[in-house]
Amino acid sequence: MWSNPSTLMNFFSNYILVILLTRFYGIGVTGAFVFASKFLEIPISIVTSPLQDIFTQNATEEIDRNGNANLSFKQTFIVLLLISIIFIIPTSLYFSRYIPFLFGNEW
């Protein structure tokens, strides 16, 4: 079933928090956590997928030229940091107002 140790570690790193939350806090808390995680993964993947492709191409070209990808790494880090700040600040300030509208008053 497991092709190598990294696959096993990846499986456990993805699911250990869910297992522990269920064990110590119950299925309700775990369900809310999984729902929130999946809800947040969508916009993150929309932003990071194209950036990953751009970073890979730029880093490969830079490694061929300079032997390292320091500049590409720093530029990508700054872009991701700015995107994070732009989305996190408004979300943390205003998103709690829209949760009942989006998901109902129980949330």
mmCIF file of C-alpha atoms in Angstrom:
data_model
loop_
_atom_site.group_PDB
_atom_site.id
_atom_site.type_symbol
_atom_site.label_atom_id
_atom_site.label_comp_id
_atom_site.label_asym_id
_atom_site.label_seq_id
_atom_site.Cartn_x
_atom_site.Cartn_y
_atom_site.Cartn_z
ATOM 1 C CA MET A 1 0.000 0.000 0.000
ATOM 2 C CA TRP A 2 2.756 2.481 0.911
ATOM 3 C CA SER A 3 5.267 3.006 -1.856
ATOM 4 C CA ASN A 4 7.837 4.732 0.321
ATOM 5 C CA PRO A 5 8.276 6.392 3.720
ATOM 6 C CA SER A 6 7.583 9.884 2.366
ATOM 7 C CA THR A 7 4.105 8.800 1.272
ATOM 8 C CA LEU A 8 3.428 7.490 4.755
ATOM 9 C CA MET A 9 4.676 10.713 6.366
ATOM 10 C CA ASN A 10 2.590 12.799 3.960
ATOM 11 C CA PHE A 11 -0.520 10.797 4.856
ATOM 12 C CA PHE A 12 0.042 11.234 8.580
ATOM 13 C CA SER A 13 0.877 14.930 8.290
ATOM 14 C CA ASN A 14 -2.365 15.508 6.380
ATOM 15 C CA TYR A 15 -4.638 13.553 8.718
ATOM 16 C CA ILE A 16 -3.079 13.553 12.190
ATOM 17 C CA LEU A 17 -4.728 16.852 13.124
ATOM 18 C CA VAL A 18 -8.137 15.558 12.058
ATOM 19 C CA ILE A 19 -7.623 12.377 14.069
ATOM 20 C CA LEU A 20 -6.506 14.301 17.161
ATOM 21 C CA LEU A 21 -9.327 16.845 16.911
ATOM 22 C CA THR A 22 -11.868 14.046 16.668
ATOM 23 C CA ARG A 23 -10.322 12.225 19.613
ATOM 24 C CA PHE A 24 -10.128 15.209 21.970
ATOM 25 C CA TYR A 25 -12.905 17.576 20.816
ATOM 26 C CA GLY A 26 -15.462 15.472 18.966
ATOM 27 C CA ILE A 27 -16.882 15.212 15.510
ATOM 28 C CA GLY A 28 -18.558 18.654 15.547
ATOM 29 C CA VAL A 29 -15.322 20.583 16.035
ATOM 30 C CA THR A 30 -13.542 18.357 13.541
ATOM 31 C CA GLY A 31 -16.262 18.916 10.962
ATOM 32 C CA ALA A 32 -16.048 22.682 11.362
ATOM 33 C CA PHE A 33 -12.260 22.524 11.074
ATOM 34 C CA VAL A 34 -12.341 20.410 7.913
ATOM 35 C CA PHE A 35 -15.025 22.640 6.393
ATOM 36 C CA ALA A 36 -13.003 25.783 7.112
ATOM 37 C CA SER A 37 -9.828 24.169 5.776
ATOM 38 C CA LYS A 38 -11.471 23.156 2.524
ATOM 39 C CA PHE A 39 -13.123 26.561 2.227
ATOM 40 C CA LEU A 40 -9.745 28.300 2.556
ATOM 41 C CA GLU A 41 -7.893 25.915 0.231
ATOM 42 C CA ILE A 42 -9.861 27.052 -2.827
ATOM 43 C CA PRO A 43 -8.662 30.691 -3.003
ATOM 44 C CA ILE A 44 -5.178 29.688 -1.902
ATOM 45 C CA SER A 45 -4.842 27.154 -4.713
ATOM 46 C CA ILE A 46 -6.204 29.642 -7.258
ATOM 47 C CA VAL A 47 -3.432 32.091 -6.330
ATOM 48 C CA THR A 48 -0.537 29.713 -5.729
ATOM 49 C CA SER A 49 -0.919 27.383 -8.699
ATOM 50 C CA PRO A 50 0.022 29.964 -11.372
ATOM 51 C CA LEU A 51 2.725 31.429 -9.125
ATOM 52 C CA GLN A 52 4.236 27.988 -8.684
ATOM 53 C CA ASP A 53 4.543 27.581 -12.441
ATOM 54 C CA ILE A 54 6.112 31.024 -12.826
ATOM 55 C CA PHE A 55 8.516 30.425 -9.933
ATOM 56 C CA THR A 56 9.571 27.051 -11.310
ATOM 57 C CA GLN A 57 10.343 28.507 -14.727
ATOM 58 C CA ASN A 58 12.196 31.550 -13.363
ATOM 59 C CA ALA A 59 14.118 29.521 -10.799
ATOM 60 C CA THR A 60 15.197 26.980 -13.406
ATOM 61 C CA GLU A 61 16.480 29.720 -15.701
ATOM 62 C CA GLU A 62 18.244 31.441 -12.804
ATOM 63 C CA ILE A 63 19.878 28.210 -11.665
ATOM 64 C CA ASP A 64 21.155 27.667 -15.194
ATOM 65 C CA ARG A 65 22.633 31.202 -15.227
ATOM 66 C CA ASN A 66 23.870 31.665 -11.654
ATOM 67 C CA GLY A 67 23.893 28.267 -10.005
ATOM 68 C CA ASN A 68 21.202 29.257 -7.474
ATOM 69 C CA ALA A 69 17.677 30.677 -7.379
ATOM 70 C CA ASN A 70 18.023 33.251 -4.618
ATOM 71 C CA LEU A 71 16.575 36.172 -6.579
ATOM 72 C CA SER A 72 13.577 34.169 -7.819
ATOM 73 C CA PHE A 73 12.933 32.904 -4.311
ATOM 74 C CA LYS A 74 13.058 36.402 -2.803
ATOM 75 C CA GLN A 75 10.821 37.893 -5.500
ATOM 76 C CA THR A 76 8.250 35.109 -5.165
ATOM 77 C CA PHE A 77 8.320 35.417 -1.379
ATOM 78 C CA ILE A 78 7.634 39.165 -1.559
ATOM 79 C CA VAL A 79 4.770 38.677 -4.034
ATOM 80 C CA LEU A 80 3.169 35.992 -1.848
ATOM 81 C CA LEU A 81 3.635 38.118 1.266
ATOM 82 C CA LEU A 82 1.932 41.111 -0.353
ATOM 83 C CA ILE A 83 -0.928 38.967 -1.651
ATOM 84 C CA SER A 84 -1.344 37.472 1.816
ATOM 85 C CA ILE A 85 -1.429 40.851 3.503
ATOM 86 C CA ILE A 86 -3.914 42.206 0.968
ATOM 87 C CA PHE A 87 -6.292 39.284 1.572
ATOM 88 C CA ILE A 88 -5.734 38.564 5.270
ATOM 89 C CA ILE A 89 -6.355 42.035 6.683
ATOM 90 C CA PRO A 90 -9.779 42.615 5.089
ATOM 91 C CA THR A 91 -10.775 39.008 5.656
ATOM 92 C CA SER A 92 -9.893 39.082 9.344
ATOM 93 C CA LEU A 93 -11.715 42.389 9.848
ATOM 94 C CA TYR A 94 -14.908 41.771 7.885
ATOM 95 C CA PHE A 95 -15.396 38.082 7.150
ATOM 96 C CA SER A 96 -17.091 37.302 10.470
ATOM 97 C CA ARG A 97 -19.956 39.597 9.425
ATOM 98 C CA TYR A 98 -20.600 37.565 6.281
ATOM 99 C CA ILE A 99 -20.477 34.057 7.771
ATOM 100 C CA PRO A 100 -24.154 34.053 8.833
ATOM 101 C CA PHE A 101 -25.141 35.339 5.404
ATOM 102 C CA LEU A 102 -23.093 32.684 3.597
ATOM 103 C CA PHE A 103 -23.665 29.661 5.845
ATOM 104 C CA GLY A 104 -26.631 30.468 8.047
ATOM 105 C CA ASN A 105 -27.031 31.729 11.596
ATOM 106 C CA GLU A 106 -25.807 28.470 13.182
ATOM 107 C CA TRP A 107 -22.235 29.364 12.209
#
